[in-house]
Every structure is written in structure tokens, then in C-alpha cells.
Amino acid sequence: QAKACGHGNCVSYDINFTNKLRHKNDIEILLKQADFEKDFEVFYQPQFSIPHKKLVGIEALLRWNNLEMGYISPAEFIPIAEEISYINPIGEWVMGKAIRQISIWNEMYDFDLKVGINVSPVQLENKTMIPALADLMRKYAVRPENIDIEITESIAIEGEHKIKQIDTLFEGLGVSISVDDFGTGYSSLSYLKHFPFERIKIAKPLVDAIAYANYDMQIVKSIIQLAKSIGMKTIAEGVETQEQFDILAELGCDEIQGFLLGKPVPADEFEVCYFGQACNKERKKDSKRNVIHILPAYH
Ligand code: C2E
Ligand code: MG
Ligand code: MG
Ligand code: MG
């Protein structure tokens, strides 16, 4: 038995590999057949300032419900879409929805919220991305201050030249750039100082660990201090507990996003929860300044 094990492993590995490949091919085919308006939806997750839990922004997150396969996570299909460059039409579609939405909400409720839009490295290579973004900003009359482009830290692997290029791309538009998933990759911190990123998004794995691992807490502390010293804001991702929130507040983190204060939800639900009267969650609207404070008793 023990001797056959090696072969057994090999066979089961091959089966898994084949299944994976087939699954990937299926996703590829289904993606290309997807009717964006019918099958895709953009969800919005709130972002709050610390310590007052004031709503300052939203992140647009793509959802795909497929008839055959059901819900497929963006963590699974986005990389596949990137591989086949199909992320370009998808990304432009998301941008359109997100920019339209922020325009409506800021206008309707007299807010000044920022919408975070995830942009993958593949999209940055696409020459039509920036003109498309500029067109959408004009079409919906959205100011650049209300748009934040989230680019994952992994882009830094491609070097300073690449980041400089990205920076130049967006500079003319005046939109801000946030570094997504910061602290998970292999990149060095030194690239930060050369570029006027608006925000550093501290990655969920680090946030998860701060409550029980002193080492990770120290890393987050350093990130926050570094960001402050070079004039960048920090936002923690994936905050799920009050304990994490309290530590982040103590460390001077500027903003927070996570299930503790709100999951990504469809636009109509977001509206009810954060702007509407029908919201069953405890909140207080400061009508003078048009901000919503989520009270501590919220969850
Ligand atoms: P991301 O940009 O880092 O987005 C944050 C992810 O963390 C989202 O997952 C969000 O639902 C999840 N999250 C937020 N708070 C919590 C929390 O407290 N606990 C837990 N467990 N999770 C939390 P989601 O929506 O599944 O998206 C996964 C990734 O897919 C995103 O990571 C982003 O990289 C990518 N993605 C999503 N939408 C788009 C898009 O429109 N374009 C591109 N290029 N990428 C997208
Ligand atoms: Mg993001
Ligand atoms: Mg992230
Ligand atoms: Mg990400």
C-alpha cells in the first residue's frame, strides 16, 4: 500500500488538476457568454472614519450569479477574466455602475462620498481605460475627489517604473489611488515614498492577526506610522470584531471597512440601510453636516 502511495497521489493529483482545468474552462466560457446587465451586479460596502464611525466612502464589488454554476466569487473569476483579458469590458462595466451610483447618491442625499473601484493590472495596460473613465466622469458629472482607484500591492513587484507610469496615467484625471491588500505581498515599503497614493488599505490577514499576535500588531502599527509620516491615510480591510476596531483606533488608523460595520450589499439595500428611514439599524443622521454616524450599538 505504502509503495503504491506515490502513484496514488499522482493519479489523484491529476484528477484534481483535470477538474480544476475543466472548471476554469467552464468559467471562461460562461464569462464570455455572460449578459452583464442580467448576470452581474455591483455590491457596495461602506467605509467609515475612525473613531466616529462616520460614513466616508463605499467600495464597489462585483457579484456574478450564474444560472449553471450559481454564485461564483470574484476571487475566483476575476483572475480568469484577467488571463483572457476579458477583465477590460467587465471592468468598464463596473466603473460605469459605480460612478453612476456615487453620482446619484451624492446628489440625492447631498453627500460627498468617495467610491472605491478595483482596477486590475491588466486593465492598466489597456489604452482605452483612462479615456473610458474620463468619459464616465463627464457623463455622470462626478468630481475626481469622489473616485478612488484601488490597485493591489502586487503591482509594486513590477517596479518603480510601473508605478510611476500608473501615477502619470491617473494624474491628469485627478482621481486618487489606494494600495489594496497592503502587507500581504512581497513588495518593499520603499516604493511608497515616491508616489502620492491617497490611502493604504491594510490587508485582512494582518487585521485578523492584530488581536492575538503581537508581531502582527507591531507591523500594523509601523504601517500606520509610516503612512502618517509620508502623508497617506490608512484604511483597515476585513475588520470583523470590536477588539480589532479598538486596536486600530488606538494605533491611529484613519478608516475601517469590514463586516463589523457593514457587509457588501446591493445598491437598494445600501440605500435603505445607510440613507433611508426604513433602516432598522441604529444610526444617527447629522443633518447639518450630512454625515451618518453609525452608533456603537449598531451590531
Ligand atoms: P478586495 O478589493 O480586497 O475587496 C475586499 C474583499 O474582502 C471583498 O471580497 C469583500 O467582500 C471582503 N470583505 C470585506 N470585509 C470583510 C470582512 O469583514 N470579512 C471577510 N471575510 N471579508 C470581507 P469580494 O467581494 O469577494 O472580492 C474579492 C476580490 O475580488 C476583491 O478584493 C478584488 O480584488 C476582486 N474584485 C471584486 N470586484 C472587482 C472588480 O469590479 N474589479 C476587479 N478588478 N476586481 C474585483
Ligand atoms: Mg479593493
Ligand atoms: Mg483588499
Ligand atoms: Mg484584492
Short mmCIF file of C-alpha atoms and ligand atoms in Angstrom, two decimals:
data_model
loop_
_atom_site.label_atom_id
_atom_site.label_comp_id
_atom_site.label_asym_id
_atom_site.label_seq_id
_atom_site.Cartn_x
_atom_site.Cartn_y
_atom_site.Cartn_z
CA GLN A 1 0.00 0.00 0.00
CA ALA A 2 2.71 2.36 1.06
CA LYS A 3 4.60 1.72 -2.13
CA ALA A 4 1.60 2.44 -4.32
CA CYS A 5 1.04 5.65 -2.45
CA GLY A 6 3.27 7.70 -4.66
CA HIS A 7 1.39 6.63 -7.74
CA GLY A 8 -1.93 7.05 -5.97
CA ASN A 9 -1.07 10.61 -5.10
CA CYS A 10 0.00 11.22 -8.61
CA VAL A 11 -3.28 9.95 -10.01
CA SER A 12 -5.43 11.90 -7.58
CA TYR A 13 -3.36 14.98 -8.29
CA ASP A 14 -4.02 14.54 -11.99
CA ILE A 15 -7.74 14.16 -11.42
CA ASN A 16 -7.82 17.32 -9.33
CA PHE A 17 -5.80 19.10 -11.89
CA THR A 18 -8.13 18.00 -14.69
CA ASN A 19 -11.19 19.02 -12.68
CA LYS A 20 -9.67 22.35 -11.94
CA LEU A 21 -8.86 22.91 -15.57
CA ARG A 22 -12.34 21.94 -16.64
CA HIS A 23 -13.84 24.23 -14.02
CA LYS A 24 -11.62 27.02 -15.23
CA ASN A 25 -12.61 26.40 -18.85
CA ASP A 26 -16.27 26.40 -17.84
CA ILE A 27 -15.86 29.72 -16.10
CA GLU A 28 -14.09 31.11 -19.13
CA ILE A 29 -16.89 30.06 -21.45
CA LEU A 30 -19.65 31.23 -19.11
CA LEU A 31 -17.92 34.55 -18.57
CA LYS A 32 -17.80 35.20 -22.28
CA GLN A 33 -21.48 34.35 -22.56
CA ALA A 34 -22.48 36.46 -19.58
CA ASP A 35 -25.06 39.15 -20.11
CA PHE A 36 -23.57 41.82 -17.89
CA GLU A 37 -26.81 43.59 -17.12
CA LYS A 38 -28.57 40.36 -16.20
CA ASP A 39 -25.87 38.27 -14.61
CA PHE A 40 -23.66 40.84 -12.92
CA GLU A 41 -24.42 43.14 -10.07
CA VAL A 42 -22.28 45.62 -8.21
CA PHE A 43 -22.47 45.47 -4.42
CA TYR A 44 -21.35 48.30 -2.18
CA GLN A 45 -19.54 48.07 1.14
CA PRO A 46 -19.37 51.08 3.47
CA GLN A 47 -16.13 52.61 4.66
CA PHE A 48 -16.11 54.59 7.89
CA SER A 49 -13.75 57.01 9.52
CA ILE A 50 -12.29 56.12 12.90
CA PRO A 51 -13.10 56.87 15.68
CA HIS A 52 -16.53 58.38 14.95
CA LYS A 53 -17.72 55.75 12.51
CA LYS A 54 -18.76 58.35 10.02
CA LEU A 55 -19.58 57.06 6.54
CA VAL A 56 -16.88 58.39 4.19
CA GLY A 57 -16.88 56.07 1.23
CA ILE A 58 -18.01 52.89 -0.43
CA GLU A 59 -16.20 50.12 -2.28
CA ALA A 60 -17.75 48.69 -5.43
CA LEU A 61 -17.50 44.89 -5.50
CA LEU A 62 -18.63 42.82 -8.45
CA ARG A 63 -21.02 39.91 -7.99
CA TRP A 64 -21.76 37.21 -10.56
CA ASN A 65 -24.70 34.87 -10.32
CA ASN A 66 -24.52 32.26 -12.99
CA LEU A 67 -27.53 30.13 -13.93
CA GLU A 68 -25.46 26.98 -14.27
CA MET A 69 -22.92 27.32 -11.52
CA GLY A 70 -24.65 29.66 -9.09
CA TYR A 71 -22.65 32.26 -7.23
CA ILE A 72 -19.02 32.47 -8.25
CA SER A 73 -16.70 34.57 -6.11
CA PRO A 74 -14.78 37.41 -7.77
CA ALA A 75 -11.69 36.00 -6.10
CA GLU A 76 -12.20 33.05 -8.44
CA PHE A 77 -13.43 34.58 -11.70
CA ILE A 78 -11.52 37.88 -11.74
CA PRO A 79 -8.12 36.16 -12.16
CA ILE A 80 -9.59 34.09 -15.01
CA ALA A 81 -11.07 37.20 -16.61
CA GLU A 82 -7.65 38.83 -16.31
CA GLU A 83 -5.98 35.91 -18.01
CA ILE A 84 -8.22 36.13 -21.06
CA SER A 85 -8.23 39.96 -20.99
CA TYR A 86 -11.97 39.86 -20.54
CA ILE A 87 -11.45 41.98 -17.44
CA ASN A 88 -11.42 45.03 -19.70
CA PRO A 89 -15.11 45.05 -20.70
CA ILE A 90 -16.07 43.79 -17.23
CA GLY A 91 -14.03 46.48 -15.53
CA GLU A 92 -15.51 49.21 -17.67
CA TRP A 93 -18.98 47.97 -16.89
CA VAL A 94 -18.27 48.04 -13.14
CA MET A 95 -16.84 51.53 -13.46
CA GLY A 96 -19.98 52.73 -15.20
CA LYS A 97 -22.23 51.32 -12.50
CA ALA A 98 -20.12 52.60 -9.63
CA ILE A 99 -19.70 56.10 -11.00
CA ARG A 100 -23.37 56.39 -11.83
CA GLN A 101 -24.24 55.22 -8.33
CA ILE A 102 -21.96 57.62 -6.49
CA SER A 103 -23.25 60.45 -8.63
CA ILE A 104 -26.86 59.60 -7.73
CA TRP A 105 -26.21 59.18 -4.00
CA ASN A 106 -24.05 62.26 -3.60
CA GLU A 107 -26.62 64.31 -5.44
CA MET A 108 -29.72 62.83 -3.87
CA TYR A 109 -28.53 62.88 -0.27
CA ASP A 110 -26.12 65.76 -0.54
CA PHE A 111 -23.16 63.61 0.42
CA ASP A 112 -19.55 63.82 -0.56
CA LEU A 113 -18.74 60.12 -0.62
CA LYS A 114 -15.89 58.50 -2.47
CA VAL A 115 -16.36 55.30 -4.44
CA GLY A 116 -13.52 52.81 -4.48
CA ILE A 117 -13.19 50.93 -7.75
CA ASN A 118 -10.89 47.92 -8.05
CA VAL A 119 -8.72 48.04 -11.13
CA SER A 120 -6.58 45.09 -12.06
CA PRO A 121 -3.07 45.40 -13.53
CA VAL A 122 -4.36 44.04 -16.85
CA GLN A 123 -6.77 46.95 -17.14
CA LEU A 124 -3.92 49.38 -16.64
CA GLU A 125 -2.31 48.03 -19.80
CA ASN A 126 -5.44 48.79 -21.76
CA LYS A 127 -5.18 52.08 -23.60
CA THR A 128 -8.91 52.74 -23.55
CA MET A 129 -9.29 52.52 -19.77
CA ILE A 130 -8.39 56.10 -18.90
CA PRO A 131 -10.45 57.69 -21.70
CA ALA A 132 -13.38 55.47 -20.68
CA LEU A 133 -13.03 56.60 -17.07
CA ALA A 134 -12.83 60.24 -18.14
CA ASP A 135 -15.96 59.81 -20.28
CA LEU A 136 -17.88 58.29 -17.38
CA MET A 137 -16.81 61.11 -15.05
CA ARG A 138 -18.11 63.62 -17.58
CA LYS A 139 -21.28 61.68 -18.31
CA TYR A 140 -22.30 61.46 -14.66
CA ALA A 141 -20.70 64.75 -13.62
CA VAL A 142 -18.64 63.13 -10.88
CA ARG A 143 -15.70 65.05 -9.47
CA PRO A 144 -12.32 63.29 -9.30
CA GLU A 145 -12.31 63.69 -5.50
CA ASN A 146 -15.19 61.25 -5.38
CA ILE A 147 -13.34 58.46 -7.14
CA ASP A 148 -10.66 56.23 -5.70
CA ILE A 149 -8.89 53.61 -7.75
CA GLU A 150 -7.81 50.53 -5.80
CA ILE A 151 -4.74 48.81 -7.15
CA THR A 152 -3.30 45.80 -5.37
CA GLU A 153 0.09 45.96 -3.80
CA SER A 154 1.30 43.21 -6.13
CA ILE A 155 1.75 45.81 -8.85
CA ALA A 156 4.82 47.00 -6.97
CA ILE A 157 6.62 43.81 -7.97
CA GLU A 158 6.82 45.26 -11.44
CA GLY A 159 8.97 48.02 -10.08
CA GLU A 160 9.08 51.75 -9.63
CA HIS A 161 8.88 52.40 -13.34
CA LYS A 162 5.50 50.70 -13.47
CA ILE A 163 4.12 52.63 -10.52
CA LYS A 164 5.37 55.88 -11.98
CA GLN A 165 3.55 55.02 -15.19
CA ILE A 166 0.31 54.34 -13.33
CA ASP A 167 0.68 57.51 -11.37
CA THR A 168 1.09 59.51 -14.56
CA LEU A 169 -1.92 57.77 -16.08
CA PHE A 170 -4.26 58.89 -13.34
CA GLU A 171 -2.64 62.21 -12.57
CA GLY A 172 -4.42 64.05 -15.36
CA LEU A 173 -7.80 62.84 -14.12
CA GLY A 174 -7.22 63.86 -10.54
CA VAL A 175 -8.65 60.67 -9.06
CA SER A 176 -6.91 59.17 -6.06
CA ILE A 177 -5.19 55.82 -5.86
CA SER A 178 -5.25 53.41 -2.93
CA VAL A 179 -2.90 50.50 -2.46
CA ASP A 180 -5.10 47.44 -1.92
CA ASP A 181 -4.19 44.39 0.19
CA PHE A 182 -1.16 46.10 1.66
CA GLY A 183 1.10 43.90 3.73
CA THR A 184 0.38 40.56 2.11
CA GLY A 185 2.75 40.62 -0.82
CA TYR A 186 6.47 40.55 -1.13
CA SER A 187 6.98 44.12 -2.10
CA SER A 188 9.19 46.52 -0.24
CA LEU A 189 7.89 49.54 1.59
CA SER A 190 10.33 51.83 -0.12
CA TYR A 191 8.22 52.29 -3.24
CA LEU A 192 5.59 54.11 -1.25
CA LYS A 193 7.60 57.22 -0.70
CA HIS A 194 7.89 58.02 -4.40
CA PHE A 195 4.21 58.10 -5.12
CA PRO A 196 1.28 60.17 -3.96
CA PHE A 197 -1.04 57.36 -3.02
CA GLU A 198 -4.01 58.59 -1.10
CA ARG A 199 -4.53 55.56 1.07
CA ILE A 200 -3.04 52.32 2.15
CA LYS A 201 -5.54 49.52 2.59
CA ILE A 202 -4.20 47.23 5.29
CA ALA A 203 -4.91 43.66 4.20
CA LYS A 204 -7.35 41.45 6.04
CA PRO A 205 -4.84 38.76 7.10
CA LEU A 206 -2.92 41.39 9.05
CA VAL A 207 -6.08 42.84 10.53
CA ASP A 208 -7.18 39.33 11.56
CA ALA A 209 -3.96 38.79 13.46
CA ILE A 210 -3.68 42.06 15.39
CA ALA A 211 -5.88 40.95 18.24
CA TYR A 212 -3.82 37.88 19.10
CA ALA A 213 -0.38 38.25 17.59
CA ASN A 214 1.82 40.99 18.96
CA TYR A 215 4.15 40.67 15.98
CA ASP A 216 1.36 41.48 13.51
CA MET A 217 0.10 44.26 15.73
CA GLN A 218 3.58 45.79 15.60
CA ILE A 219 3.62 45.51 11.80
CA VAL A 220 0.27 47.28 11.53
CA LYS A 221 1.49 49.91 13.96
CA SER A 222 4.54 50.53 11.77
CA ILE A 223 2.44 50.72 8.61
CA ILE A 224 0.16 53.31 10.19
CA GLN A 225 3.12 55.36 11.46
CA LEU A 226 4.88 55.16 8.13
CA ALA A 227 1.73 56.22 6.29
CA LYS A 228 1.25 59.17 8.61
CA SER A 229 4.82 60.28 8.22
CA ILE A 230 4.50 60.40 4.43
CA GLY A 231 1.04 61.94 4.42
CA MET A 232 -1.02 58.93 3.43
CA LYS A 233 -4.22 57.68 5.02
CA THR A 234 -4.75 54.14 6.21
CA ILE A 235 -7.86 52.03 5.99
CA ALA A 236 -8.13 48.57 7.53
CA GLU A 237 -9.90 45.89 5.50
CA GLY A 238 -11.95 42.99 6.77
CA VAL A 239 -12.49 44.28 10.31
CA GLU A 240 -14.85 41.83 11.97
CA THR A 241 -14.56 42.39 15.71
CA GLN A 242 -14.83 45.25 18.15
CA GLU A 243 -11.46 44.23 19.55
CA GLN A 244 -9.82 44.74 16.15
CA PHE A 245 -11.60 48.07 15.82
CA ASP A 246 -10.39 49.24 19.23
CA ILE A 247 -6.79 48.30 18.50
CA LEU A 248 -6.89 50.06 15.11
CA ALA A 249 -8.36 53.17 16.70
CA GLU A 250 -5.65 53.08 19.35
CA LEU A 251 -2.98 52.77 16.67
CA GLY A 252 -4.37 55.79 14.84
CA CYS A 253 -5.76 54.07 11.76
CA ASP A 254 -7.92 56.55 9.80
CA GLU A 255 -10.65 54.42 8.33
CA ILE A 256 -12.23 51.00 8.58
CA GLN A 257 -14.09 48.61 6.31
CA GLY A 258 -15.44 45.24 7.32
CA PHE A 259 -18.32 43.05 8.37
CA LEU A 260 -18.28 44.63 11.84
CA LEU A 261 -19.84 47.76 10.39
CA GLY A 262 -21.31 46.53 7.13
CA LYS A 263 -21.10 43.79 4.51
CA PRO A 264 -21.18 44.48 0.77
CA VAL A 265 -24.85 44.80 -0.24
CA PRO A 266 -26.84 45.64 -3.39
CA ALA A 267 -27.44 49.33 -4.07
CA ASP A 268 -31.08 49.34 -2.96
CA GLU A 269 -30.22 47.65 0.32
CA PHE A 270 -27.34 50.04 0.88
CA GLU A 271 -29.68 52.92 0.37
CA VAL A 272 -32.18 51.60 2.88
CA CYS A 273 -29.52 50.83 5.45
CA TYR A 274 -27.42 53.93 5.25
CA PHE A 275 -29.62 56.67 3.84
CA GLY A 276 -33.19 55.54 4.30
CA GLN A 277 -35.77 55.88 7.01
CA ALA A 278 -36.62 52.22 6.95
CA CYS A 279 -33.25 51.23 8.28
CA ASN A 280 -33.66 49.02 11.30
CA LYS A 281 -30.09 49.53 12.34
CA GLU A 282 -29.40 52.15 14.92
CA ARG A 283 -27.93 55.24 13.36
CA LYS A 284 -27.99 58.96 13.75
CA LYS A 285 -28.05 61.40 10.90
CA ASP A 286 -26.28 64.64 11.48
CA SER A 287 -28.37 66.68 9.09
CA LYS A 288 -26.22 69.77 9.27
CA ARG A 289 -23.14 68.05 8.01
CA ASN A 290 -24.87 65.32 6.10
CA VAL A 291 -22.94 62.51 7.60
CA ILE A 292 -24.13 59.31 9.13
CA HIS A 293 -22.73 58.17 12.41
CA ILE A 294 -23.12 54.50 13.00
CA LEU A 295 -23.63 54.20 16.72
CA PRO A 296 -21.59 51.72 18.73
CA ALA A 297 -24.72 49.71 19.44
CA TYR A 298 -25.05 49.08 15.73
CA HIS A 299 -24.08 45.42 15.93
P1 C2E B 1 -10.62 43.43 -2.35
O1 C2E B 1 -10.62 44.54 -3.31
O2 C2E B 1 -9.51 43.34 -1.39
O3 C2E B 1 -12.04 43.52 -1.62
C1 C2E B 1 -12.25 43.19 -0.27
C2 C2E B 1 -12.85 41.82 -0.14
O4 C2E B 1 -12.99 41.50 1.24
C3 C2E B 1 -14.25 41.68 -0.72
O5 C2E B 1 -14.38 40.36 -1.20
C4 C2E B 1 -15.14 41.89 0.48
O6 C2E B 1 -16.41 41.31 0.34
C5 C2E B 1 -14.34 41.18 1.54
N1 C2E B 1 -14.58 41.66 2.90
C6 C2E B 1 -14.80 42.93 3.32
N2 C2E B 1 -14.94 42.98 4.66
C7 C2E B 1 -14.81 41.72 5.09
C8 C2E B 1 -14.87 41.12 6.41
O7 C2E B 1 -15.04 41.77 7.44
N3 C2E B 1 -14.69 39.76 6.46
C9 C2E B 1 -14.49 39.00 5.33
N4 C2E B 1 -14.34 37.68 5.49
N5 C2E B 1 -14.41 39.54 4.10
C10 C2E B 1 -14.59 40.87 3.98
P2 C2E B 1 -15.04 40.02 -2.60
O8 C2E B 1 -16.17 40.96 -2.85
O9 C2E B 1 -15.31 38.56 -2.63
O10 C2E B 1 -13.91 40.38 -3.65
C11 C2E B 1 -12.69 39.68 -3.68
C12 C2E B 1 -11.69 40.37 -4.54
O11 C2E B 1 -12.10 40.33 -5.91
C13 C2E B 1 -11.53 41.85 -4.23
O12 C2E B 1 -10.68 42.01 -3.12
C14 C2E B 1 -10.92 42.36 -5.52
O13 C2E B 1 -9.56 42.10 -5.57
C15 C2E B 1 -11.63 41.49 -6.55
N6 C2E B 1 -12.74 42.25 -7.13
C16 C2E B 1 -14.02 42.39 -6.73
N7 C2E B 1 -14.73 43.19 -7.55
C17 C2E B 1 -13.86 43.58 -8.52
C18 C2E B 1 -13.97 44.43 -9.70
O14 C2E B 1 -15.01 45.03 -10.01
N8 C2E B 1 -12.83 44.58 -10.46
C19 C2E B 1 -11.66 43.96 -10.14
N9 C2E B 1 -10.59 44.14 -10.95
N10 C2E B 1 -11.51 43.18 -9.05
C20 C2E B 1 -12.60 42.99 -8.26
MG MG B 2 -10.40 46.53 -3.11
MG MG B 3 -8.34 44.34 -0.40
MG MG B 4 -7.79 42.43 -3.70
#
